[in-house]
Amino acid sequence: MNKICVYAICKNELKFVDKWLDNMSEADYIVVLDTGSTDGTYEKLLEDKRVTKVEQKKYETFRFDVARNDSMKLCPDDANILVCTDFDELFNKGWADILRKNWKEDTTRCYYNYAWSHNDAGEPRDMFKYDKMHDRSYQWIFPVHEVLARKEDPLKEISINLQDKILLEHFQDTSKPRKFYFDLLKLACDENPKDSHVRMLLAREYLLKKDIDTGLKEFLEVLKMPDVNAPNKRLVLLNSLLQVAFIYEELKNFDEAIWYCQEFIKEDPTYRDPYFLMGEMYNLMKMYTLSEACVKAGFEYGVHKYDWVERGNTWLGWGNDLLGVAQFKLKKYEEAAKNMRIAVKHEPNDLRVLKNYISCLEMINKYDSESKKDKETK
């Protein structure tokens, strides 16, 4: 019989405890390693009967992989399915029964969907395939942005895919500082100097710190690393090409940005993102016919990958917004209105999108009125 144990690390998560426990209680066991809460989280977990086991461990030098491996050790021996979540994450109702029914005797890992963020309409925005349901043959590696790796023979992984059945949603606590991530990423790079994935994460962190010049330099270095063309680093290559294109767009160097978009498409023509990004730049350059063509190509060739290369709004309203603007400028008002209506649906609080839609409707009404007058005159 399959038994599920949810395991987690936490620090000062008091406001999330009840909702998280309600959601995770579909599992057979819940174990938590508190890493030094001072807001009453640890005491509340000790008192709650839904928690199978909770311990507190304060680290002199904290790193996520060590803490997660320590929390995994708290799982009861008879649990054969281990599920790692954080306190600001919640599954869809019924997730545990779905997992139990689909987990086979030789399964080592399960993939499911993860919504990292949401738009103003409440729709999952950054959604990709996640992999933190596993058996006991895995361990956590890397000080930050840690990942699960098999202890022995990674080629023997036997996975199941439940992306159409299980969704984990993230409701980020933005009040928490992330400044210590930077130091941990530098440590990860020191420990793994030839790993392009780790270097890419450091490059991204520079962008989050608003250091665009260093971020660009780091991403360009990633693209020169020997392992970036390895099959298992495919997403690192694609993400770095796309990120460099976005940076050059922000720097108004559209020629370079378009070149990197084209390089991305040469590597894989089935992502919407580079087509849409080129469409965005052609709109900025007032080259609306080219913009329309690029965005339409993205809609035609794009296949939803559910990976972290895809930008959050690529499969929501971004393409329709871009296409609507281009078609409005090309005086294709009926087509523009259809696309703008979709964009408004996905971003109802974006005043620019709403104003564009209203302007388009006004132009349609104007042409209808003029057409009616012409007919009456004749």
Coordinates of C-alpha atoms in Angstrom, one line a residue:
M1 CA 0.0 0.0 0.0
N2 CA 1.4 3.4 -1.0
K3 CA 1.9 5.8 1.9
I4 CA 2.7 9.5 1.3
C5 CA 4.9 11.7 3.6
V6 CA 5.0 15.4 3.0
Y7 CA 8.3 16.9 4.3
A8 CA 9.2 20.6 4.6
I9 CA 11.6 23.1 6.1
C10 CA 10.3 26.3 7.6
K11 CA 11.3 29.5 9.4
N12 CA 8.8 32.1 10.6
E13 CA 5.8 30.8 8.6
L14 CA 3.1 31.2 11.3
K15 CA 0.6 32.9 8.9
F16 CA 0.7 29.9 6.5
V17 CA 0.7 27.0 9.0
D18 CA -3.1 26.3 9.2
K19 CA -3.9 26.5 5.5
W20 CA -0.8 24.5 4.6
L21 CA -1.6 21.7 7.1
D22 CA -5.2 21.6 5.9
N23 CA -4.0 21.0 2.4
M24 CA -1.1 18.6 3.2
S25 CA -3.3 16.5 5.5
E26 CA -4.4 14.4 2.5
A27 CA -1.0 12.7 3.0
D28 CA -0.4 9.9 5.5
Y29 CA 2.3 11.8 7.3
I30 CA 3.6 15.4 7.7
V31 CA 7.1 16.1 9.0
V32 CA 8.7 19.5 9.4
L33 CA 12.2 20.7 10.2
D34 CA 12.1 24.2 11.7
T35 CA 15.3 26.1 11.1
G36 CA 15.0 28.7 13.8
S37 CA 11.5 30.3 13.9
T38 CA 11.0 33.1 16.4
D39 CA 7.3 33.9 15.6
G40 CA 5.7 30.9 17.2
T41 CA 5.7 28.6 14.1
Y42 CA 7.7 25.8 15.9
E43 CA 5.5 25.9 19.0
K44 CA 2.3 25.7 16.9
L45 CA 3.6 22.8 14.9
L46 CA 4.5 21.0 18.1
E47 CA 0.9 21.3 19.3
D48 CA -0.9 20.4 16.1
K49 CA -2.0 16.8 15.9
R50 CA -1.9 16.8 12.1
V51 CA 1.9 17.0 12.3
T52 CA 3.6 13.6 12.5
K53 CA 6.9 14.9 13.6
V54 CA 8.6 18.3 14.0
E55 CA 12.1 19.1 15.0
Q56 CA 14.1 22.3 15.2
K57 CA 17.6 22.7 14.0
K58 CA 19.5 26.0 13.8
Y59 CA 22.4 26.0 11.3
E60 CA 25.6 28.0 11.8
T61 CA 25.8 28.2 8.1
F62 CA 22.5 27.6 6.3
R63 CA 22.2 25.9 2.9
F64 CA 19.0 24.6 1.5
D65 CA 20.3 21.2 0.3
V66 CA 21.5 20.3 3.7
A67 CA 18.3 21.4 5.4
R68 CA 16.1 19.6 3.0
N69 CA 18.1 16.4 3.3
D70 CA 17.8 16.7 7.1
S71 CA 14.1 17.2 6.9
M72 CA 13.8 14.1 4.6
K73 CA 15.3 12.0 7.4
L74 CA 12.3 12.7 9.5
C75 CA 10.0 10.7 7.2
P76 CA 8.6 7.5 8.7
D77 CA 10.2 4.3 7.4
D78 CA 6.9 2.9 5.9
A79 CA 6.4 6.0 3.7
N80 CA 7.4 5.1 0.1
I81 CA 6.3 8.3 -1.5
L82 CA 8.0 11.5 -0.3
V83 CA 6.7 14.9 -1.2
C84 CA 8.6 18.1 -0.6
T85 CA 6.7 21.4 -0.4
D86 CA 7.1 24.8 1.2
F87 CA 4.5 26.5 3.5
D88 CA 3.5 29.0 0.8
E89 CA 2.4 26.2 -1.6
L90 CA -0.9 24.4 -1.9
F91 CA -2.1 21.4 -4.0
N92 CA -5.4 21.0 -5.7
K93 CA -8.0 19.1 -3.7
G94 CA -7.7 15.3 -4.1
W95 CA -4.0 15.3 -5.0
A96 CA -2.9 12.6 -2.6
D97 CA -5.4 10.0 -3.7
I98 CA -4.4 10.7 -7.4
L99 CA -0.8 10.1 -6.5
R100 CA -1.4 6.9 -4.5
K101 CA -3.5 5.4 -7.3
N102 CA -0.9 6.2 -10.0
W103 CA 2.3 5.3 -8.2
K104 CA 3.6 1.9 -9.2
E105 CA 6.0 -0.4 -7.4
D106 CA 8.9 0.6 -9.6
T107 CA 8.1 4.4 -9.8
T108 CA 10.9 6.6 -8.6
R109 CA 9.5 10.1 -9.4
C110 CA 6.4 11.9 -10.3
Y111 CA 6.0 15.0 -12.4
Y112 CA 3.2 17.5 -11.9
N113 CA 2.4 21.1 -12.7
Y114 CA 3.6 24.0 -10.6
A115 CA 2.2 27.6 -10.7
W116 CA 4.9 29.8 -9.4
S117 CA 2.8 33.0 -9.8
H118 CA -0.6 34.3 -10.8
N119 CA -1.9 37.2 -12.9
D120 CA -4.5 39.8 -11.8
A121 CA -7.2 37.5 -13.0
G122 CA -6.0 34.8 -10.6
E123 CA -4.8 32.6 -13.4
P124 CA -1.5 30.6 -13.0
R125 CA 1.1 32.8 -14.7
D126 CA 4.5 31.1 -14.5
M127 CA 3.6 27.4 -14.8
F128 CA 6.0 24.6 -15.4
K129 CA 6.7 20.9 -14.8
Y130 CA 7.7 20.1 -11.2
D131 CA 9.4 17.0 -9.8
K132 CA 9.5 17.0 -6.0
M133 CA 7.5 13.8 -5.5
H134 CA 10.0 10.9 -5.3
D135 CA 11.1 7.7 -3.6
R136 CA 14.1 7.4 -1.2
S137 CA 16.7 7.1 -3.9
Y138 CA 17.2 10.8 -4.2
Q139 CA 19.1 13.5 -2.3
W140 CA 19.1 17.3 -2.5
I141 CA 22.2 19.1 -4.1
F142 CA 23.3 22.8 -4.4
P143 CA 23.2 25.3 -1.6
V144 CA 20.3 27.3 -3.1
H145 CA 17.9 26.6 -6.0
E146 CA 18.5 23.1 -4.9
V147 CA 17.4 20.1 -7.0
L148 CA 16.8 16.4 -6.4
A149 CA 19.4 14.0 -7.8
R150 CA 19.5 10.3 -7.7
K151 CA 22.1 8.9 -5.3
E152 CA 23.0 6.2 -7.8
D153 CA 22.5 5.7 -11.5
P154 CA 20.3 8.6 -12.7
L155 CA 19.5 6.7 -15.9
K156 CA 17.4 4.2 -13.9
E157 CA 14.8 6.8 -12.9
I158 CA 11.3 5.6 -13.7
S159 CA 8.8 8.5 -13.7
I160 CA 5.1 9.0 -14.0
N161 CA 3.5 12.2 -15.4
L162 CA 0.5 13.6 -13.6
Q163 CA 0.6 17.2 -15.0
D164 CA -3.0 16.9 -16.1
K165 CA -4.2 15.8 -12.6
I166 CA -2.0 17.5 -10.0
L167 CA -1.3 21.2 -9.6
L168 CA 0.8 22.8 -6.9
E169 CA 0.3 26.6 -6.6
H170 CA 2.8 29.0 -5.1
F171 CA 1.6 32.1 -3.1
Q172 CA 4.9 33.8 -2.5
D173 CA 5.6 35.8 0.7
T174 CA 7.3 38.8 -0.9
S175 CA 8.0 40.3 2.5
K176 CA 10.9 37.8 3.1
P177 CA 14.3 39.1 2.0
R178 CA 16.3 37.1 -0.6
K179 CA 19.6 38.8 -0.2
F180 CA 21.3 35.7 1.2
Y181 CA 20.5 33.9 -2.0
F182 CA 23.2 35.8 -3.8
D183 CA 26.0 34.5 -1.4
L184 CA 24.6 31.0 -1.6
L185 CA 24.7 31.1 -5.4
K186 CA 28.3 32.3 -5.4
L187 CA 29.1 29.4 -3.2
A188 CA 27.3 27.0 -5.6
C189 CA 29.3 28.4 -8.5
D190 CA 32.5 27.9 -6.5
E191 CA 31.5 24.3 -5.7
N192 CA 30.4 23.6 -9.3
P193 CA 32.6 25.9 -11.5
K194 CA 31.8 23.9 -14.7
D195 CA 28.1 23.7 -14.3
S196 CA 26.3 26.1 -16.6
H197 CA 22.9 25.7 -14.8
V198 CA 24.4 27.1 -11.6
R199 CA 26.1 30.0 -13.4
M200 CA 22.9 30.8 -15.2
L201 CA 21.1 31.1 -11.8
L202 CA 23.8 33.5 -10.6
A203 CA 23.3 35.6 -13.8
R204 CA 19.6 35.7 -13.1
E205 CA 20.2 36.9 -9.5
Y206 CA 22.2 39.8 -10.8
L207 CA 19.2 40.9 -12.8
L208 CA 17.0 40.6 -9.8
K209 CA 19.5 42.9 -8.0
K210 CA 19.0 45.4 -10.9
D211 CA 22.6 44.9 -12.0
I212 CA 21.8 44.5 -15.7
D213 CA 25.4 45.0 -17.0
T214 CA 26.8 42.2 -14.8
G215 CA 23.7 40.0 -15.5
L216 CA 24.3 40.4 -19.3
K217 CA 28.0 39.6 -18.9
E218 CA 27.2 36.5 -16.8
F219 CA 24.6 35.2 -19.3
L220 CA 27.1 35.7 -22.2
E221 CA 29.6 33.7 -20.2
V222 CA 27.1 30.9 -19.7
L223 CA 26.7 30.6 -23.4
K224 CA 30.4 30.0 -23.7
M225 CA 30.6 27.2 -21.2
P226 CA 31.5 23.8 -22.6
D227 CA 28.5 21.9 -21.0
V228 CA 25.8 24.3 -22.2
N229 CA 25.3 22.3 -25.4
A230 CA 24.9 19.0 -23.5
P231 CA 21.5 17.4 -23.9
N232 CA 20.7 17.7 -20.2
K233 CA 21.5 21.4 -20.3
R234 CA 19.2 22.2 -23.2
L235 CA 17.0 24.5 -21.2
V236 CA 20.0 26.4 -19.8
L237 CA 21.0 27.2 -23.4
L238 CA 17.5 28.2 -24.5
N239 CA 16.8 30.3 -21.4
S240 CA 20.2 32.1 -21.6
L241 CA 19.6 33.0 -25.3
L242 CA 16.2 34.3 -24.4
Q243 CA 17.3 36.2 -21.4
V244 CA 20.1 37.9 -23.3
A245 CA 17.5 38.9 -25.9
F246 CA 15.3 40.5 -23.2
I247 CA 18.3 42.4 -21.8
Y248 CA 19.3 43.8 -25.1
E249 CA 15.6 44.8 -25.7
E250 CA 15.7 46.7 -22.4
L251 CA 18.9 48.4 -23.4
K252 CA 17.2 49.4 -26.7
N253 CA 19.7 47.4 -28.7
F254 CA 17.0 45.8 -30.9
D255 CA 19.4 44.4 -33.5
E256 CA 21.3 42.3 -31.0
A257 CA 18.0 41.3 -29.3
I258 CA 16.5 40.1 -32.5
W259 CA 19.7 38.2 -33.4
Y260 CA 19.5 36.2 -30.1
C261 CA 15.8 35.5 -30.7
Q262 CA 16.7 34.1 -34.1
E263 CA 19.4 32.0 -32.6
F264 CA 16.9 30.6 -30.1
I265 CA 14.5 29.8 -33.0
K266 CA 17.3 27.9 -34.8
E267 CA 17.8 25.8 -31.7
D268 CA 14.1 25.2 -31.1
P269 CA 11.3 26.8 -33.3
T270 CA 8.5 25.5 -31.1
Y271 CA 8.5 28.2 -28.3
R272 CA 6.3 31.2 -28.6
D273 CA 8.6 33.5 -26.6
P274 CA 11.2 34.5 -29.2
Y275 CA 8.5 35.2 -31.8
F276 CA 6.5 37.3 -29.3
L277 CA 9.6 39.2 -28.2
M278 CA 10.5 40.1 -31.8
G279 CA 6.9 41.2 -32.3
E280 CA 7.2 43.4 -29.2
M281 CA 10.3 45.0 -30.6
Y282 CA 8.9 45.5 -34.1
N283 CA 5.9 47.3 -32.5
L284 CA 8.4 49.6 -30.7
M285 CA 10.1 50.2 -34.0
K286 CA 6.7 50.9 -35.7
M287 CA 7.3 48.0 -38.1
Y288 CA 3.8 46.7 -37.5
T289 CA 3.6 44.3 -40.5
L290 CA 6.7 42.4 -39.2
S291 CA 5.3 42.4 -35.7
E292 CA 2.0 40.9 -36.9
A293 CA 3.9 38.2 -38.8
C294 CA 6.2 37.3 -35.9
V295 CA 3.4 37.0 -33.3
K296 CA 1.2 35.0 -35.7
A297 CA 4.2 32.6 -36.2
G298 CA 4.5 32.3 -32.4
F299 CA 0.8 31.3 -32.2
E300 CA 1.3 28.8 -35.1
Y301 CA 4.5 27.1 -34.1
G302 CA 4.4 27.4 -30.3
V303 CA 3.9 24.3 -28.2
H304 CA 3.2 24.6 -24.5
K305 CA 6.3 23.1 -22.8
Y306 CA 5.4 23.8 -19.2
D307 CA 9.1 24.5 -18.4
W308 CA 10.9 27.4 -16.9
V309 CA 12.1 28.8 -20.2
E310 CA 8.6 29.9 -21.1
R311 CA 7.7 33.4 -19.7
G312 CA 4.7 33.6 -17.5
N313 CA 2.4 35.6 -19.9
T314 CA 3.4 33.7 -23.0
W315 CA 0.4 31.5 -22.8
L316 CA -2.0 34.1 -21.4
G317 CA -2.5 37.5 -23.0
W318 CA 0.9 38.7 -24.2
G319 CA 0.6 37.6 -27.8
N320 CA -2.9 38.9 -28.1
D321 CA -1.9 42.2 -26.7
L322 CA 1.0 42.5 -29.2
L323 CA -1.1 41.4 -32.1
G324 CA -3.9 43.7 -31.2
V325 CA -1.5 46.7 -31.1
A326 CA 0.0 45.8 -34.5
Q327 CA -3.4 45.2 -36.1
F328 CA -4.7 48.5 -34.7
K329 CA -1.9 50.4 -36.3
L330 CA -2.5 48.5 -39.6
K331 CA -6.2 49.6 -39.3
K332 CA -7.4 46.0 -39.0
Y333 CA -9.7 47.1 -36.2
E334 CA -12.1 44.1 -36.1
E335 CA -9.1 41.7 -35.8
A336 CA -7.4 44.0 -33.3
A337 CA -10.5 44.1 -31.1
K338 CA -10.7 40.3 -30.9
N339 CA -7.2 40.1 -29.7
M340 CA -7.4 43.0 -27.3
R341 CA -10.6 41.5 -25.8
I342 CA -8.5 38.4 -24.9
A343 CA -5.7 40.5 -23.5
V344 CA -8.1 42.4 -21.3
K345 CA -9.6 39.1 -20.0
H346 CA -6.1 38.0 -18.8
E347 CA -5.0 41.4 -17.5
P348 CA -8.2 43.2 -16.3
N349 CA -6.2 45.7 -14.2
D350 CA -3.8 46.8 -16.9
L351 CA -4.9 50.3 -17.8
R352 CA -2.8 50.4 -21.0
V353 CA -4.4 47.2 -22.3
L354 CA -7.9 48.4 -21.4
K355 CA -7.4 51.8 -23.0
N356 CA -6.1 50.1 -26.2
Y357 CA -9.3 48.0 -26.3
I358 CA -11.5 51.1 -25.8
S359 CA -9.7 53.0 -28.5
C360 CA -10.2 50.1 -30.9
L361 CA -13.9 49.9 -30.2
E362 CA -14.2 53.6 -30.8
M363 CA -12.5 53.3 -34.2
I364 CA -14.9 50.5 -35.1
N365 CA -17.9 52.6 -34.1
K366 CA -16.5 55.5 -36.0
Y367 CA -16.1 53.5 -39.2
D368 CA -19.6 52.0 -38.7
S369 CA -21.1 55.4 -38.4
E370 CA -19.3 56.8 -41.4
S371 CA -20.3 53.7 -43.4
K372 CA -23.9 54.2 -42.4
K373 CA -23.8 57.9 -43.4
D374 CA -22.3 57.0 -46.8
K375 CA -25.2 54.5 -47.4
E376 CA -27.8 57.1 -46.4
T377 CA -26.2 59.7 -48.7
K378 CA -26.3 57.3 -51.6

